[in-house]
Amino acid sequence: MSLEQTKAEGSASILFVTLGCAKNEVDTDRMRSLLLRAGYEEASEAEEADAVIVNTCSFLASATSESIERTLELAEANTEGVRNRPIVMCGCVPSRYGDDLPAELPEVAAFVRADAEDGIVSVMDGVLGRESAVPAAVGSSAGPLAEPLRTVEGASAYVKISDGCDRFCSFCAIPYIRGRYASRPYAEIEPEVLALAKSGVREFVLIGQDTGIWGRDLGEGDTLASLLTRLAKVVRPFGAWLRVLYLQPEGMTDELVAAIRDTPEVLPYIDIPIQHCNARVLKSMNRSGSAEEFSELFARLRSEIPGMVLRTTGLVGFPGETEEEYEELLDFIQKEEFDYTSVFSYSREEGTRGAEMDGQIDEDVKLERAQGLIDIAEELGFSATAKHVGEVVDVIIDGIDTDGETPELIGHTWFQAPDCDGAVHIPEGEACVGDVVRVRLTESFCYELEGEIVTDEEA
Ligand code: SF4
């Protein structure tokens, strides 16, 4: 049967609902691409959909609950509405709780684990009773799509360079959900980046659970540094940027630091989630390092990459964390003057070693500690943002807000990771989404900046 014949049967339309992190957005993009290639259409709202795919998150117990609640809401709309749309649950919740789910959630037509999402076409064909035009791929080895289709809105695209994690931090369920670390080969990443650059993407955000060790499971010479230098050549003709998120401290090799310093396309934006700085707490988390080692690392980075922006993550309330150890983390974050700090309060995740540990901390203490760290993170972050006022920077336009009296351009610059940090607001000026404009930053408020477009002469 040909693709044309399948389309002639009448296209079925699918609503995609994505929960969780950027990695899930990328996975949804890939499923969407496979389904569109097989003749399906995308529905923009539930009312017009023939089926719904919910790509779920299970990083934390709260994310699992949200994923299940959202699925049940959609199922409820099914029973209230006139149409019966099958609901397919994908991603982290089926990966984590696979065997228990069919009995627990009879409302769901099919469950697809994260490592089986490349078989989504045959799953949807099955639940909708259609014949497939495209042979179903098996497992996660479907390889690059002939034409990598991505439905990126705006001018930034996440590119997943690896999946899974080998570190087994004792608070984290990811290795049990996503499996062992697996790098995506360069031969798969490069055509995706090239196709996206040709379609207008101006910033590539490279993501994975542990980006710094990319390539370790591939051939000799495959390192994140080599990936960055090769991708820089691909994006150079398009004037696009490369940004890397989720570097673990151990991944910051001299080769990588040099690649970031010497490759103009790679933004000097370093995201290293330390989680804590106290050596005992880190060991209990099954992580390595200490305040001294981290200080040394950040000093080396600051001297090698002057003017870089530093982002981290702090986790408070881990079992056994004393008040003194918590205070040590506060002092460390303050002393290192991180530009951005994400704060998590420890969540007792089923199946992890941390969940079995003695010394679990009361919820109200954890929340209090998290708020203490948020206060410091905001003080540092707002002040770091304000320091950029007066600079003239390139801004990628991400969207246009038409709610006010006059349209406002909204974009971000090199020191703002999209969806993570603040944005640049330009109340006056004309540009399209995807344009890169020169902007003088005139004011700051919290993590946000305001600016005006300038010409090259004015800059
Ligand atoms: S490095 Fe640790 S926290 Fe990050 S995904 Fe791996 S196990 Fe989880």
Short mmCIF file of C-alpha atoms and ligand atoms in Angstrom, two decimals, residues 23 59 164-175 208-210 246 248 273 275 285-287 315, ligand 1:
data_model
loop_
_atom_site.label_atom_id
_atom_site.label_comp_id
_atom_site.label_asym_id
_atom_site.label_seq_id
_atom_site.Cartn_x
_atom_site.Cartn_y
_atom_site.Cartn_z
CA LYS A 23 13.67 16.32 26.23
CA PHE A 59 10.84 12.76 37.02
CA GLY A 164 19.51 7.86 29.67
CA CYS A 165 22.04 8.22 32.43
CA ASP A 166 24.66 6.03 34.11
CA ARG A 167 25.22 8.11 37.20
CA PHE A 168 22.44 6.77 39.45
CA CYS A 169 22.29 9.76 41.79
CA SER A 170 20.44 8.38 44.80
CA PHE A 171 17.62 10.94 44.57
CA CYS A 172 16.89 10.45 40.86
CA ALA A 173 14.63 8.00 39.04
CA ILE A 174 15.82 8.96 35.54
CA PRO A 175 18.25 6.02 35.04
CA GLY A 208 20.66 15.17 27.33
CA GLN A 209 20.74 13.95 30.93
CA ASP A 210 24.53 14.25 30.98
CA TYR A 246 23.16 19.85 31.66
CA GLN A 248 27.97 17.54 34.99
CA PRO A 273 23.94 21.36 38.04
CA GLN A 275 22.97 19.91 43.42
CA MET A 285 23.66 11.51 46.80
CA ASN A 286 26.09 9.15 44.99
CA ARG A 287 27.77 12.17 43.44
CA LEU A 315 18.79 20.41 45.77
S1 SF4 B 1 23.12 12.88 36.53
FE1 SF4 B 1 22.04 12.24 38.37
S2 SF4 B 1 20.35 13.72 38.51
FE2 SF4 B 1 21.10 13.83 36.41
S3 SF4 B 1 19.78 12.38 35.27
FE3 SF4 B 1 21.65 11.28 35.91
S4 SF4 B 1 21.05 10.28 37.81
FE4 SF4 B 1 19.57 11.90 37.45
#
